[in-house]
Amino acid sequence: MARTPSNMLALGTKAPDFELFDTVSDTVLGLQQLKGEKGTVVMFICNHCPFVIHVNPEIVRLGNAYQKKGISFIAISSNDVENYPQDAPDLMTKVADQEGYPFPYLYDSSQETAKAYDAACTPDFYLFDSDLNLAYRGQLDDSRPGNGILLTGNDLRNALDSLLNNKTIDENQKPSIGCNIKWK
């Protein structure tokens, strides 16, 4: 299992705009229509990565809990499906259904969105404020497949709670670790 860290996009960066195919609703959706009233989480994930499979239960819990509070969640897969067919859009639809994703699961076929976000790994998490300025990027928590640390989502959850309560988000943020994005 490769262990690729996040690139840690500069805090304050404006969320790059996109319009991508949503494998859940079978429509093209864009950032402007998906952004949350109070904040937006953009996650780069994929179907087959063991790190993503490990965090799936927690991202579903977070999505269910925080979307009710005005935070939008958007999942994007940018992997090369020619060499990694297990990440193809039809299988993304199945994974979203099996996992109970309460958020869109978008397919970045050109990989331009991943490049615009400087995404490096799956999972890679970005939290933007209501003005789409980057407030947090990095790991979900310290749990990784096989390390015995309980999956809590604490790092992202603390950033979400700080954002919602108009508190300063700690700038000491740890990069996510996961499989590298499968570039074409």
CSV table of C-alpha atoms in Angstrom, one decimal:
chain,number,residue,atom,x,y,z
A,1,MET,CA,0.0,0.0,0.0
A,2,ALA,CA,1.5,3.3,-1.1
A,3,ARG,CA,1.5,6.1,1.5
A,4,THR,CA,1.2,9.4,-0.3
A,5,PRO,CA,0.7,12.6,1.7
A,6,SER,CA,-1.5,15.6,0.8
A,7,ASN,CA,0.2,18.5,-0.9
A,8,MET,CA,-1.4,20.9,1.6
A,9,LEU,CA,-2.8,23.7,-0.6
A,10,ALA,CA,-2.4,27.1,0.9
A,11,LEU,CA,-5.0,28.1,3.5
A,12,GLY,CA,-7.2,30.9,2.1
A,13,THR,CA,-7.0,29.6,-1.4
A,14,LYS,CA,-10.3,30.1,-3.3
A,15,ALA,CA,-12.0,26.8,-4.2
A,16,PRO,CA,-11.4,26.1,-7.9
A,17,ASP,CA,-14.7,25.9,-9.8
A,18,PHE,CA,-15.8,22.7,-11.6
A,19,GLU,CA,-18.6,21.0,-13.3
A,20,LEU,CA,-18.4,17.2,-13.2
A,21,PHE,CA,-20.6,14.2,-13.9
A,22,ASP,CA,-22.3,12.9,-10.7
A,23,THR,CA,-22.5,9.1,-10.7
A,24,VAL,CA,-25.3,9.2,-8.1
A,25,SER,CA,-27.8,11.5,-9.8
A,26,ASP,CA,-26.6,10.8,-13.3
A,27,THR,CA,-26.3,14.6,-14.0
A,28,VAL,CA,-23.6,17.2,-14.3
A,29,LEU,CA,-23.2,19.2,-11.1
A,30,GLY,CA,-21.0,22.2,-10.3
A,31,LEU,CA,-19.4,23.6,-7.3
A,32,GLN,CA,-21.6,26.7,-7.4
A,33,GLN,CA,-24.8,24.6,-7.1
A,34,LEU,CA,-23.4,22.2,-4.6
A,35,LYS,CA,-21.6,24.6,-2.2
A,36,GLY,CA,-23.0,24.8,1.3
A,37,GLU,CA,-24.5,27.8,3.0
A,38,LYS,CA,-21.9,27.6,5.8
A,39,GLY,CA,-19.1,25.6,4.3
A,40,THR,CA,-18.2,23.0,1.8
A,41,VAL,CA,-16.1,19.8,2.1
A,42,VAL,CA,-14.5,18.6,-1.1
A,43,MET,CA,-13.0,15.0,-0.8
A,44,PHE,CA,-10.9,13.2,-3.4
A,45,ILE,CA,-11.7,9.5,-2.9
A,46,CYS,CA,-12.0,6.4,-5.1
A,47,ASN,CA,-13.5,3.0,-5.0
A,48,HIS,CA,-10.6,0.7,-4.5
A,49,CYS,CA,-8.1,2.5,-2.2
A,50,PRO,CA,-7.8,0.7,1.2
A,51,PHE,CA,-7.4,4.1,2.9
A,52,VAL,CA,-10.8,5.3,1.5
A,53,ILE,CA,-12.5,2.0,2.2
A,54,HIS,CA,-11.2,2.4,5.8
A,55,VAL,CA,-12.7,5.9,6.2
A,56,ASN,CA,-16.0,5.4,4.3
A,57,PRO,CA,-18.1,4.8,7.5
A,58,GLU,CA,-16.8,8.1,9.0
A,59,ILE,CA,-17.3,10.2,5.9
A,60,VAL,CA,-20.9,9.0,5.7
A,61,ARG,CA,-21.4,9.8,9.4
A,62,LEU,CA,-19.9,13.3,8.9
A,63,GLY,CA,-21.9,13.9,5.8
A,64,ASN,CA,-25.2,12.9,7.5
A,65,ALA,CA,-24.4,15.0,10.6
A,66,TYR,CA,-23.0,18.2,9.0
A,67,GLN,CA,-25.1,18.6,5.9
A,68,LYS,CA,-28.1,19.3,8.3
A,69,LYS,CA,-25.9,22.2,9.7
A,70,GLY,CA,-25.3,23.9,6.3
A,71,ILE,CA,-22.1,22.1,5.3
A,72,SER,CA,-22.1,20.6,1.8
A,73,PHE,CA,-20.1,17.4,1.1
A,74,ILE,CA,-18.8,16.6,-2.4
A,75,ALA,CA,-16.8,13.5,-3.2
A,76,ILE,CA,-14.7,13.4,-6.4
A,77,SER,CA,-12.8,10.5,-8.0
A,78,SER,CA,-10.1,11.5,-10.5
A,79,ASN,CA,-8.4,8.1,-11.0
A,80,ASP,CA,-7.5,6.9,-14.4
A,81,VAL,CA,-10.2,4.3,-15.1
A,82,GLU,CA,-8.3,2.8,-18.1
A,83,ASN,CA,-5.6,1.4,-15.9
A,84,TYR,CA,-7.8,1.2,-12.8
A,85,PRO,CA,-11.2,-0.1,-14.1
A,86,GLN,CA,-12.5,-0.7,-10.6
A,87,ASP,CA,-12.8,3.1,-10.3
A,88,ALA,CA,-15.1,3.4,-13.3
A,89,PRO,CA,-18.2,5.6,-13.0
A,90,ASP,CA,-20.7,2.7,-13.1
A,91,LEU,CA,-18.8,1.2,-10.2
A,92,MET,CA,-18.7,4.5,-8.4
A,93,THR,CA,-22.6,4.5,-8.5
A,94,LYS,CA,-22.6,1.0,-6.9
A,95,VAL,CA,-20.1,2.1,-4.2
A,96,ALA,CA,-22.1,5.2,-3.4
A,97,ASP,CA,-25.2,3.1,-3.0
A,98,GLN,CA,-23.5,0.3,-1.0
A,99,GLU,CA,-21.8,2.8,1.4
A,100,GLY,CA,-24.9,5.0,1.6
A,101,TYR,CA,-23.1,8.2,0.5
A,102,PRO,CA,-25.4,11.1,1.4
A,103,PHE,CA,-23.5,13.3,-1.0
A,104,PRO,CA,-22.7,13.4,-4.7
A,105,TYR,CA,-19.9,11.3,-6.0
A,106,LEU,CA,-18.4,13.1,-9.0
A,107,TYR,CA,-16.2,11.7,-11.8
A,108,ASP,CA,-13.3,13.9,-12.9
A,109,SER,CA,-12.5,12.2,-16.2
A,110,SER,CA,-10.0,14.8,-17.4
A,111,GLN,CA,-8.3,15.0,-13.9
A,112,GLU,CA,-8.3,18.8,-14.3
A,113,THR,CA,-10.2,19.2,-11.1
A,114,ALA,CA,-7.7,17.2,-9.1
A,115,LYS,CA,-4.9,19.2,-10.6
A,116,ALA,CA,-6.7,22.5,-9.8
A,117,TYR,CA,-7.0,21.4,-6.1
A,118,ASP,CA,-3.4,20.1,-6.1
A,119,ALA,CA,-4.9,16.8,-4.8
A,120,ALA,CA,-2.3,14.0,-4.3
A,121,CYS,CA,-3.9,11.1,-2.5
A,122,THR,CA,-7.1,9.3,-1.7
A,123,PRO,CA,-8.6,10.4,0.6
A,124,ASP,CA,-7.7,14.1,0.4
A,125,PHE,CA,-9.9,16.5,2.4
A,126,TYR,CA,-10.6,20.2,1.9
A,127,LEU,CA,-12.9,22.4,3.9
A,128,PHE,CA,-13.9,25.8,2.5
A,129,ASP,CA,-15.8,28.5,4.3
A,130,SER,CA,-19.1,30.1,3.1
A,131,ASP,CA,-17.0,32.3,0.7
A,132,LEU,CA,-15.2,29.2,-0.7
A,133,ASN,CA,-11.9,30.1,1.0
A,134,LEU,CA,-9.8,27.2,2.2
A,135,ALA,CA,-10.1,26.9,5.9
A,136,TYR,CA,-8.7,23.3,6.5
A,137,ARG,CA,-7.0,20.7,4.4
A,138,GLY,CA,-5.4,17.4,5.5
A,139,GLN,CA,-6.4,14.3,7.3
A,140,LEU,CA,-9.7,13.0,8.6
A,141,ASP,CA,-7.9,11.7,11.8
A,142,ASP,CA,-4.9,9.6,12.8
A,143,SER,CA,-6.6,6.3,11.9
A,144,ARG,CA,-5.2,4.3,9.1
A,145,PRO,CA,-5.9,0.7,7.9
A,146,GLY,CA,-4.3,-1.7,10.4
A,147,ASN,CA,-2.8,0.9,12.8
A,148,GLY,CA,-5.4,0.1,15.6
A,149,ILE,CA,-6.4,3.8,16.1
A,150,LEU,CA,-10.1,4.3,16.3
A,151,LEU,CA,-11.8,6.0,13.3
A,152,THR,CA,-13.3,9.3,14.7
A,153,GLY,CA,-12.9,12.0,12.1
A,154,ASN,CA,-11.7,14.3,14.8
A,155,ASP,CA,-9.3,16.5,12.7
A,156,LEU,CA,-12.0,17.3,10.1
A,157,ARG,CA,-14.8,17.3,12.8
A,158,ASN,CA,-12.9,19.9,14.9
A,159,ALA,CA,-12.4,22.1,11.8
A,160,LEU,CA,-16.1,21.8,10.9
A,161,ASP,CA,-17.2,22.7,14.5
A,162,SER,CA,-14.8,25.6,14.6
A,163,LEU,CA,-16.1,26.9,11.3
A,164,LEU,CA,-19.7,26.6,12.4
A,165,ASN,CA,-19.0,28.3,15.7
A,166,ASN,CA,-17.0,31.2,14.1
A,167,LYS,CA,-13.8,30.0,15.9
A,168,THR,CA,-10.3,30.1,14.5
A,169,ILE,CA,-9.4,26.8,12.9
A,170,ASP,CA,-6.0,25.6,14.1
A,171,GLU,CA,-3.5,26.1,11.3
A,172,ASN,CA,-1.4,23.2,12.5
A,173,GLN,CA,-2.9,20.7,10.2
A,174,LYS,CA,-1.6,17.2,9.3
A,175,PRO,CA,-1.6,16.0,5.7
A,176,SER,CA,-3.9,13.1,4.8
A,177,ILE,CA,-2.1,9.9,3.9
A,178,GLY,CA,-3.4,7.5,1.3
A,179,CYS,CA,-2.9,6.0,-2.2
A,180,ASN,CA,-1.7,8.3,-4.8
A,181,ILE,CA,-4.2,9.6,-7.3
A,182,LYS,CA,-3.8,7.3,-10.4
A,183,TRP,CA,-2.8,9.8,-13.1
A,184,LYS,CA,-3.1,9.1,-16.8
